[in-house]
Structure formats: C-alpha cells, structure tokens
PDB file of C-alpha atoms in Angstrom:
ATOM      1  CA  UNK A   1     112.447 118.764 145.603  1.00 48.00           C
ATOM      2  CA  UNK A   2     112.111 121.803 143.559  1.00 53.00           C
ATOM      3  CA  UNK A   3     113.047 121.897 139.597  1.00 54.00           C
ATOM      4  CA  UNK A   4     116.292 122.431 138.335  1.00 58.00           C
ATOM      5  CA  UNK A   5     116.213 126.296 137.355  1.00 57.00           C
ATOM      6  CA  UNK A   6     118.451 125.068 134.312  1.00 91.00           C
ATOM      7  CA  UNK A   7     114.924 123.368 132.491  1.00 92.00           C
ATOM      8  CA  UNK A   8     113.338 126.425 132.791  1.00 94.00           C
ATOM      9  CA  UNK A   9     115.743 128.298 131.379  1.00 93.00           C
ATOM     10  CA  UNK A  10     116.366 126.225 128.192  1.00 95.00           C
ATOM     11  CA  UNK A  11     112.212 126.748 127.630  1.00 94.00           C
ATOM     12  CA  UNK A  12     112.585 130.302 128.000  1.00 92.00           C
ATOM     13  CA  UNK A  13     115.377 130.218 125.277  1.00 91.00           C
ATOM     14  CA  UNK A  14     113.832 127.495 122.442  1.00 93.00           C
ATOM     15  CA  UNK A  15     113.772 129.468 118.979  1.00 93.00           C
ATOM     16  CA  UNK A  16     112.369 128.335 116.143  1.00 91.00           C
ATOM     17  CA  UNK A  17     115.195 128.968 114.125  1.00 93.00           C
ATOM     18  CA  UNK A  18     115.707 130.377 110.750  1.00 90.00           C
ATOM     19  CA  UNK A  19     118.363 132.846 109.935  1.00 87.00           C
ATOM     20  CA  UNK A  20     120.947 132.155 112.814  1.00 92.00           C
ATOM     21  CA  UNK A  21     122.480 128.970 111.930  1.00 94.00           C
ATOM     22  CA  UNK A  22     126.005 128.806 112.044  1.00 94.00           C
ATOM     23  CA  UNK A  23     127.305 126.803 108.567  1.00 91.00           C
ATOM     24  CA  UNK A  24     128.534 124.088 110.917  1.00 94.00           C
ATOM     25  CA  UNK A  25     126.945 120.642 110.792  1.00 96.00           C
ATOM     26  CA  UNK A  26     125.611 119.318 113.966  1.00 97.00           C
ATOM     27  CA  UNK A  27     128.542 116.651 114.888  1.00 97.00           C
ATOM     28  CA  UNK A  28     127.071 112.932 114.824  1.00 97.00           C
ATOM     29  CA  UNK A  29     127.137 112.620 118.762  1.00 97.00           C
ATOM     30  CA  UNK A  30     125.579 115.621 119.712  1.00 98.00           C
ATOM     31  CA  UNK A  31     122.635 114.709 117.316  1.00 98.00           C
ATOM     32  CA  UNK A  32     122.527 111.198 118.575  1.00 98.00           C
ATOM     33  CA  UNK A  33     122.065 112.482 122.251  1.00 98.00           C
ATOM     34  CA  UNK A  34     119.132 114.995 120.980  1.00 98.00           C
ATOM     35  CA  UNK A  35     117.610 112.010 119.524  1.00 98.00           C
ATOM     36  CA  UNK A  36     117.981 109.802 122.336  1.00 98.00           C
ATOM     37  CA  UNK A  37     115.949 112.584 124.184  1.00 98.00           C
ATOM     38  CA  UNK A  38     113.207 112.493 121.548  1.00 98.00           C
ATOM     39  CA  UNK A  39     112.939 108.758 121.611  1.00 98.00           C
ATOM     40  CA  UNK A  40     112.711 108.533 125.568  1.00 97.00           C
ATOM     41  CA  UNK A  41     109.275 111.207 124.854  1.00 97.00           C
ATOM     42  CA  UNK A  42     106.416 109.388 126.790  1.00 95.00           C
ATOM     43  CA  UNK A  43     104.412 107.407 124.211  1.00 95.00           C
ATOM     44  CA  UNK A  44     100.349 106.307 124.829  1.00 87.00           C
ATOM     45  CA  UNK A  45     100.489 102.867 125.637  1.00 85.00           C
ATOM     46  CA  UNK A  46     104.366 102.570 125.370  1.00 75.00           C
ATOM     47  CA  UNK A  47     103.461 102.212 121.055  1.00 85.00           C
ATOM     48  CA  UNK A  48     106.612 105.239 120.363  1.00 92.00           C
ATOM     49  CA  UNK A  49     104.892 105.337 116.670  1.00 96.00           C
ATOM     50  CA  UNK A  50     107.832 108.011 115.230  1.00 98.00           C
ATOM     51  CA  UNK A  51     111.011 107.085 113.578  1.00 98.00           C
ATOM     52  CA  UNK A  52     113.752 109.824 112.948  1.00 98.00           C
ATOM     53  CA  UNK A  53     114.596 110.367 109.277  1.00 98.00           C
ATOM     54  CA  UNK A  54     117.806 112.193 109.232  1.00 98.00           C
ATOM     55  CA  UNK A  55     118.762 114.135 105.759  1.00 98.00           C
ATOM     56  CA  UNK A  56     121.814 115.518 104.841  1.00 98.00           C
ATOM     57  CA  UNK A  57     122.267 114.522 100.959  1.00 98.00           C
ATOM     58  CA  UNK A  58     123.062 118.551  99.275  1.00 97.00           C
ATOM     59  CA  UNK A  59     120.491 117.590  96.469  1.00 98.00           C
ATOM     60  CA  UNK A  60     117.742 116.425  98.483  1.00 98.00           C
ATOM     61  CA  UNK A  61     118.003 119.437 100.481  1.00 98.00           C
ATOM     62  CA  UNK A  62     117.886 121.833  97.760  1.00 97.00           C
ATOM     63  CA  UNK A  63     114.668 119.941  96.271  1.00 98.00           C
ATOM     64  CA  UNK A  64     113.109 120.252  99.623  1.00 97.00           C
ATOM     65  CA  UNK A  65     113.806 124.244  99.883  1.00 97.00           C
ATOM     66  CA  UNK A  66     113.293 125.008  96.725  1.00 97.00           C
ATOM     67  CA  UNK A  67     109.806 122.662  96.566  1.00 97.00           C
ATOM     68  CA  UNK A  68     109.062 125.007 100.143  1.00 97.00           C
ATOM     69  CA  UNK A  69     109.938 128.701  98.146  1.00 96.00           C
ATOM     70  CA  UNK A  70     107.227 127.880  96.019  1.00 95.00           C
ATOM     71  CA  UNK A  71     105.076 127.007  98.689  1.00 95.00           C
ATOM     72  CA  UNK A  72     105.519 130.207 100.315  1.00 94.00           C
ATOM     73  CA  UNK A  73     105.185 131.905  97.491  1.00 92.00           C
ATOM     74  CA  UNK A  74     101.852 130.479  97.686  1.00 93.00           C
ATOM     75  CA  UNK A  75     101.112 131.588 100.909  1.00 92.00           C
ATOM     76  CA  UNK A  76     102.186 135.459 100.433  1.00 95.00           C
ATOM     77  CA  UNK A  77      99.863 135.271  96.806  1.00 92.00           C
ATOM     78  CA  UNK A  78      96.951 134.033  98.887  1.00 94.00           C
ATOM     79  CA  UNK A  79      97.141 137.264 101.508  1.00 93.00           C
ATOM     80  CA  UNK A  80      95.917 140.658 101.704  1.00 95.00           C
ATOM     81  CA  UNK A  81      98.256 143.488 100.314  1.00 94.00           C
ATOM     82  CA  UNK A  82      98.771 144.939 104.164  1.00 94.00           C
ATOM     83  CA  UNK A  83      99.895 141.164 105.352  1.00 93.00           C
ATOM     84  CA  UNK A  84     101.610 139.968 102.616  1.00 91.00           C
ATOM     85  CA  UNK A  85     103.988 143.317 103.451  1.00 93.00           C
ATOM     86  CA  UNK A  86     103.928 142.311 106.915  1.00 91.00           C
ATOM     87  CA  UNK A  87     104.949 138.320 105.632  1.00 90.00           C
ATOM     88  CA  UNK A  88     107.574 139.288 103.516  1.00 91.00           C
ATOM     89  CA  UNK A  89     110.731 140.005 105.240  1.00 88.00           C
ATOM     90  CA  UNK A  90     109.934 136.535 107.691  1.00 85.00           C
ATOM     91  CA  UNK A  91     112.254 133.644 106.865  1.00 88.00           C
ATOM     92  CA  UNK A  92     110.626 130.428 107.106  1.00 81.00           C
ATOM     93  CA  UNK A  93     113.122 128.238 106.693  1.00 88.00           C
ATOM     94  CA  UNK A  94     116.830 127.187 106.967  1.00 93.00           C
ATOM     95  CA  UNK A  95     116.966 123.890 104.929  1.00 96.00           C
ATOM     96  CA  UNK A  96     120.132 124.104 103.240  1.00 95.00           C
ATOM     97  CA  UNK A  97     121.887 126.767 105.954  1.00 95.00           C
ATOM     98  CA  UNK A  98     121.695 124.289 108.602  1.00 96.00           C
ATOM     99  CA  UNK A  99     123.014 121.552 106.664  1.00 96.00           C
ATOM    100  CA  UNK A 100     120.615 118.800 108.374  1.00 98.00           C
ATOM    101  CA  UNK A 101     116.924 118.209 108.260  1.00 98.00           C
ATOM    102  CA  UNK A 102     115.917 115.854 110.621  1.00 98.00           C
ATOM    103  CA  UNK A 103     112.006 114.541 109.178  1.00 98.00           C
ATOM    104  CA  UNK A 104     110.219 112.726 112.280  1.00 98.00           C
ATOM    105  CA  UNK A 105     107.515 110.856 111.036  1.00 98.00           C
ATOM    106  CA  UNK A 106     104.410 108.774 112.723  1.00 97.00           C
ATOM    107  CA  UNK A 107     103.086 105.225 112.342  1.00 93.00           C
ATOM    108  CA  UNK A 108      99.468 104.685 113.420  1.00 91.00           C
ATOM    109  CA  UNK A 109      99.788 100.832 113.317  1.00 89.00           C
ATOM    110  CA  UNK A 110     102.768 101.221 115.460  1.00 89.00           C
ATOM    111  CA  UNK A 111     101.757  98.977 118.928  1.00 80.00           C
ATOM    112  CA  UNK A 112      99.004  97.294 117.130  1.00 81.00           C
ATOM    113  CA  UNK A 113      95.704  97.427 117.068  1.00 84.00           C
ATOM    114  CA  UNK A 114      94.870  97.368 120.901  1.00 79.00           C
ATOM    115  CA  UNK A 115      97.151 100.137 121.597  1.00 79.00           C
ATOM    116  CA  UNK A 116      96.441 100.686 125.560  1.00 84.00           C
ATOM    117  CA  UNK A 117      94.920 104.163 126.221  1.00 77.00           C
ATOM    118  CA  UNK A 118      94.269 104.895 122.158  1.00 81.00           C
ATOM    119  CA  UNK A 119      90.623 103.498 122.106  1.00 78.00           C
ATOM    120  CA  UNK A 120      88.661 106.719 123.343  1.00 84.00           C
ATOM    121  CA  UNK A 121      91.356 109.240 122.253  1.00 85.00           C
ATOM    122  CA  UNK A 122      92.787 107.908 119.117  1.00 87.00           C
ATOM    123  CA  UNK A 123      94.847 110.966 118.642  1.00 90.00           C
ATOM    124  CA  UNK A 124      97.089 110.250 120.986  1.00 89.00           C
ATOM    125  CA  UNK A 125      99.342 108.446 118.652  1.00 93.00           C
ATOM    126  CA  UNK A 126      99.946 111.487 117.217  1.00 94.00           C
ATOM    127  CA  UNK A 127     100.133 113.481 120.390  1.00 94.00           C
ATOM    128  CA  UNK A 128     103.100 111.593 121.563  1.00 96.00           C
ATOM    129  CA  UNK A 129     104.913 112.140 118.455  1.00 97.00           C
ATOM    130  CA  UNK A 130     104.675 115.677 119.375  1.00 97.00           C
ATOM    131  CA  UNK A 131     106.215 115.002 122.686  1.00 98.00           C
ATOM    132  CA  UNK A 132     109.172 113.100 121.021  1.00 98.00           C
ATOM    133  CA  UNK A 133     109.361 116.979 118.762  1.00 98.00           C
ATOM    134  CA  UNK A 134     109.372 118.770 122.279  1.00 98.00           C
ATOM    135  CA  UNK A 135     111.862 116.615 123.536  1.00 98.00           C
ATOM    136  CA  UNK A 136     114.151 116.962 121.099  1.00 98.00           C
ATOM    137  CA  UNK A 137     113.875 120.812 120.747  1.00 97.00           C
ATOM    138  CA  UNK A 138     114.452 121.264 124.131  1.00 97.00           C
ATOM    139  CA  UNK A 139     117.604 118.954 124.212  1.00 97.00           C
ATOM    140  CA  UNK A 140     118.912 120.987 121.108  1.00 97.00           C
ATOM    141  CA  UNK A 141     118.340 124.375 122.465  1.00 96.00           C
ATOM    142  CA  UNK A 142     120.139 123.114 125.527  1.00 95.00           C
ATOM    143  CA  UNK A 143     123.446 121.800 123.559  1.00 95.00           C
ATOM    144  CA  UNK A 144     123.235 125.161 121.719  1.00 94.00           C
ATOM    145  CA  UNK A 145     121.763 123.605 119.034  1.00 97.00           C
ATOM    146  CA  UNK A 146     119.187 125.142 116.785  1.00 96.00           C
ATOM    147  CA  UNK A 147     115.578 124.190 115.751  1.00 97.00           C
ATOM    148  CA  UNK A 148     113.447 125.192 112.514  1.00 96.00           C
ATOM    149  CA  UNK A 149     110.288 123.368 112.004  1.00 96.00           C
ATOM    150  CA  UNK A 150     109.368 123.943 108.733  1.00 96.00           C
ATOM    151  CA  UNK A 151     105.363 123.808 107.481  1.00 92.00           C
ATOM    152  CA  UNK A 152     105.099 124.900 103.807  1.00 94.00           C
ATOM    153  CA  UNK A 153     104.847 121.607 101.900  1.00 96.00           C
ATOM    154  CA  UNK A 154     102.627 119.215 100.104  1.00 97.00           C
ATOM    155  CA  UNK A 155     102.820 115.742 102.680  1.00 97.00           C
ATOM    156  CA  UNK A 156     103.152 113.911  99.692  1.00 97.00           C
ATOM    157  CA  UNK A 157     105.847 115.535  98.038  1.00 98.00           C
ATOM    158  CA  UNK A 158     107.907 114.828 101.184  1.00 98.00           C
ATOM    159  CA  UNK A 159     107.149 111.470 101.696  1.00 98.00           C
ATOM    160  CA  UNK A 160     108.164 110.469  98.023  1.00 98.00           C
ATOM    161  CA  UNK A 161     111.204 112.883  98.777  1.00 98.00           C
ATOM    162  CA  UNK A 162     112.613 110.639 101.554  1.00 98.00           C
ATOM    163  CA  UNK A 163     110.823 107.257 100.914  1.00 98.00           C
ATOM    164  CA  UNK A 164     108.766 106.760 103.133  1.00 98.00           C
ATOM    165  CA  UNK A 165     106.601 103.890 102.924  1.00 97.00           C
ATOM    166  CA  UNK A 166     102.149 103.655 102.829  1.00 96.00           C
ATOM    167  CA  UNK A 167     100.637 104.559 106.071  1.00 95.00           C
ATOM    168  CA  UNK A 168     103.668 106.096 107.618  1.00 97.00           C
ATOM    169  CA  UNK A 169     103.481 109.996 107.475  1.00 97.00           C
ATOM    170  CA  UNK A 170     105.791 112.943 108.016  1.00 98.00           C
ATOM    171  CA  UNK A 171     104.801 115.275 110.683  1.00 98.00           C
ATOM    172  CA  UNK A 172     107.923 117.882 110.935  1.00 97.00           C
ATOM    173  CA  UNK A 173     110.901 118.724 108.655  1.00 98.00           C
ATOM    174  CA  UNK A 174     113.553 120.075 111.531  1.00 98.00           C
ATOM    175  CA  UNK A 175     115.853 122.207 110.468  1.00 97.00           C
ATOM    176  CA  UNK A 176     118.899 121.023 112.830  1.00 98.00           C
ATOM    177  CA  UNK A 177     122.549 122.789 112.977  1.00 97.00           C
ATOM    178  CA  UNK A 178     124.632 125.084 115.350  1.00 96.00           C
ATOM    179  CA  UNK A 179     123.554 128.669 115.674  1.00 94.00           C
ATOM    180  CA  UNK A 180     125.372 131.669 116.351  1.00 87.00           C
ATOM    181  CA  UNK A 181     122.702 133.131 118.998  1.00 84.00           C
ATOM    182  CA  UNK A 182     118.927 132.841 119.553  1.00 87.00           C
ATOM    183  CA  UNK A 183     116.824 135.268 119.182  1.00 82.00           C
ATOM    184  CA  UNK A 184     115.309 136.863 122.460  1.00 80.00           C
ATOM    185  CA  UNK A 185     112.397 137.592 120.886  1.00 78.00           C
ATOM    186  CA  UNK A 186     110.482 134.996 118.784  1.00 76.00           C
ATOM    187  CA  UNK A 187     111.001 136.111 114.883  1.00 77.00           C
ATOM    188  CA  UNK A 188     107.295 136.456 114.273  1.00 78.00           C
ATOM    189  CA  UNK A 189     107.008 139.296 117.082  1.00 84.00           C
ATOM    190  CA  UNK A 190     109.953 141.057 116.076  1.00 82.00           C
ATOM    191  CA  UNK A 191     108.142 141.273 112.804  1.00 78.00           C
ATOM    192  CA  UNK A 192     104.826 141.675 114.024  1.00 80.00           C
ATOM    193  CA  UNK A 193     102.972 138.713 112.410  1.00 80.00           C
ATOM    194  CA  UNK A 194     101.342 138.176 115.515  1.00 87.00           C
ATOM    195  CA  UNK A 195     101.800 138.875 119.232  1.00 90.00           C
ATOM    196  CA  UNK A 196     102.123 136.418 121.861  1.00 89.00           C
ATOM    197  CA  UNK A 197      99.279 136.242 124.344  1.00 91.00           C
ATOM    198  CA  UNK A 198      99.721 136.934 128.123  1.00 93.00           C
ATOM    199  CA  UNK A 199      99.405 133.428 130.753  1.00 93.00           C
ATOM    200  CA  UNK A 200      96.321 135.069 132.609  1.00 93.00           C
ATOM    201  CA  UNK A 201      94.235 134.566 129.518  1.00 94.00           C
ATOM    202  CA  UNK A 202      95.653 131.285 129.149  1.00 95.00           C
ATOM    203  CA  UNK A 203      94.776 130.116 132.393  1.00 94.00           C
ATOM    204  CA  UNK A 204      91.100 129.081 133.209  1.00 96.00           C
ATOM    205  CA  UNK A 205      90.242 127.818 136.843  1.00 95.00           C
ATOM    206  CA  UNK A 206      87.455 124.994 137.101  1.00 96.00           C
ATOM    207  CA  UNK A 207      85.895 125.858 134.203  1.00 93.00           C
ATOM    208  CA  UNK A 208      86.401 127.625 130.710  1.00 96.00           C
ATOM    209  CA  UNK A 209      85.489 131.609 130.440  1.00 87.00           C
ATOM    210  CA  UNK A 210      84.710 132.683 127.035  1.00 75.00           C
TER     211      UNK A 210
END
C-alpha cells in the first residue's frame, strides 16, 4: 500500500513560524490532539523521557521574550558587519504573538537505569524526544496550526522560568497558535541567511563521499 499523499504534503508545508500567527489561541482540544501525536513519538526502549510544559501566563511570556531579545541581541553583536545586516530583518520568535509556548522537556532517568537499546547509544533518550518535537509539528502544521521553535536562551534561565525540577532539562520552547498562512519559502531563504541544500548531496549510496 502506497502512502497517503496527504503526509507528504503536510512535510512539504511545516514552517517554522514567526511572524504569521494569527492572535488566536490554539483552542484546548486542538492542542490536546497535537500532543497526543507527540506523546505516541516512538521512544528507545518504550522510556518516552519528555513531558509537555504548556505556558500561557501573559507575564511569563513576556519574561521569556524579552530574556530571548537580549539574547539575540547577543547574537547580531557577536557577527560580522555584512551578516549582522543580513540577520537583522529575521524574526526569531513569536512568544507573546502566539499566545502559547509549549516547553517539551527530557528526563534521562526516565525508564531507569537499564533502559533497553540506551547502553551503546546513550543519546537516544534524547533522540526520541526529538521525535515526540517532529510529531507534534507535523500534527500542528496539519490542523493549520503553527510552529516556532525558539533557540536564543540560557537553559537555566528557562528551567527556573517554568520550574522545572534537577536533572530534567528543556529542549524546545514552541511557539504554538493559529496562523494566517505559511510561508512557501522557509524565512531564512527568503532572507538569505542560508540556502537549503539539494537531496543529491544529501544522499550517499554504500558509503560516505567527501
């Protein structure tokens, strides 16, 4: 049986959002379908080791953004003149447009200590947090629902922010909310940060060409 064309067609169409959220909220059962379809994200040795911290307090989104401006700000100082041009007009967030962050977070002591298929490849506690991300951006972009995942912050700042207890860590801040469109083309082409590479170099048969 071949693939539903429809799964291909929300991948084609994820965003990483920024400037196209609507105003609306997200309404509670639409979010709690996207996260069912993060939390059914295949897991190494059935451990799921994420939890789903969802934010929607006005102050503690406006410490978060404005804790993320400086961070940026950060970012631009630390580039050349020609890049920091090229940087400038690129939104990188849309923490208090959306109106919901959604913070998914990992717990390597979740499952133990004999976690099966962890021993050789610890890393894939955290790699199937990732999948639980995927999952859930792909079920958002296919309600119509945009995703931002926003990078520019101290881990620690974020984990105090939200209260998250010793050895569990934040991995994303999701920016989560209706959007007006999506972009066709991903924001940091359109402002040529950097261009997206072709599948032909991607793809290496039996072994790896330099």
């Amino acid at each position: 049986m071949s693939a539903e064309p429809g799964i291909y067609d929300v991948i084609r169409r994820r965003r990483d959002v920024r400037a196209e959220f609507s105003g609306d909220l997200v309404d509670d059962r639409t979010l709690l379908r996207i996260l069912d379809a993060a939390h059914r994200a295949p897991s190494v040795g059935n451990s799921q080791p994420w939890d789903f911290v969802v934010v929607r307090d006005r102050e503690t989104l406006t410490t978060f953004a404005a804790h993320v401006a400086d961070k940026r700000l950060e970012f631009r100082d630390a580039l050349p003149a020609e890049r920091a041009r090229t940087f400038e007009p690129i939104k990188i967030e849309g923490i208090t447009e959306s109106g919901t962050g959604i913070v998914v977070t990992h717990d390597d002591q979740r499952g133990g200590p004999h976690v099966l298929g962890r021993a050789s490849v610890p890393e894939t506690g955290l790699y199937s947090t990732i999948l639980a991300i995927q999952n859930l951006w792909l079920a958002a972009t296919a309600e119509g629902v945009g995703v931002g995942w926003v990078s520019f912050y101290d881990t620690p700042f974020l984990a105090d922010l939200i209260g998250l207890p010793v050895g569990v860590r934040p991995v994303a801040w999701l920016c989560v909310g209706p959007v007006d469109s999506f972009q066709e083309v991903p924001d940091l082409e359109r402002f040529g940060w950097r261009a997206r590479r072709s599948l032909e170099e991607a793809v290496h048969w039996e072994q790896f060409r330099g």
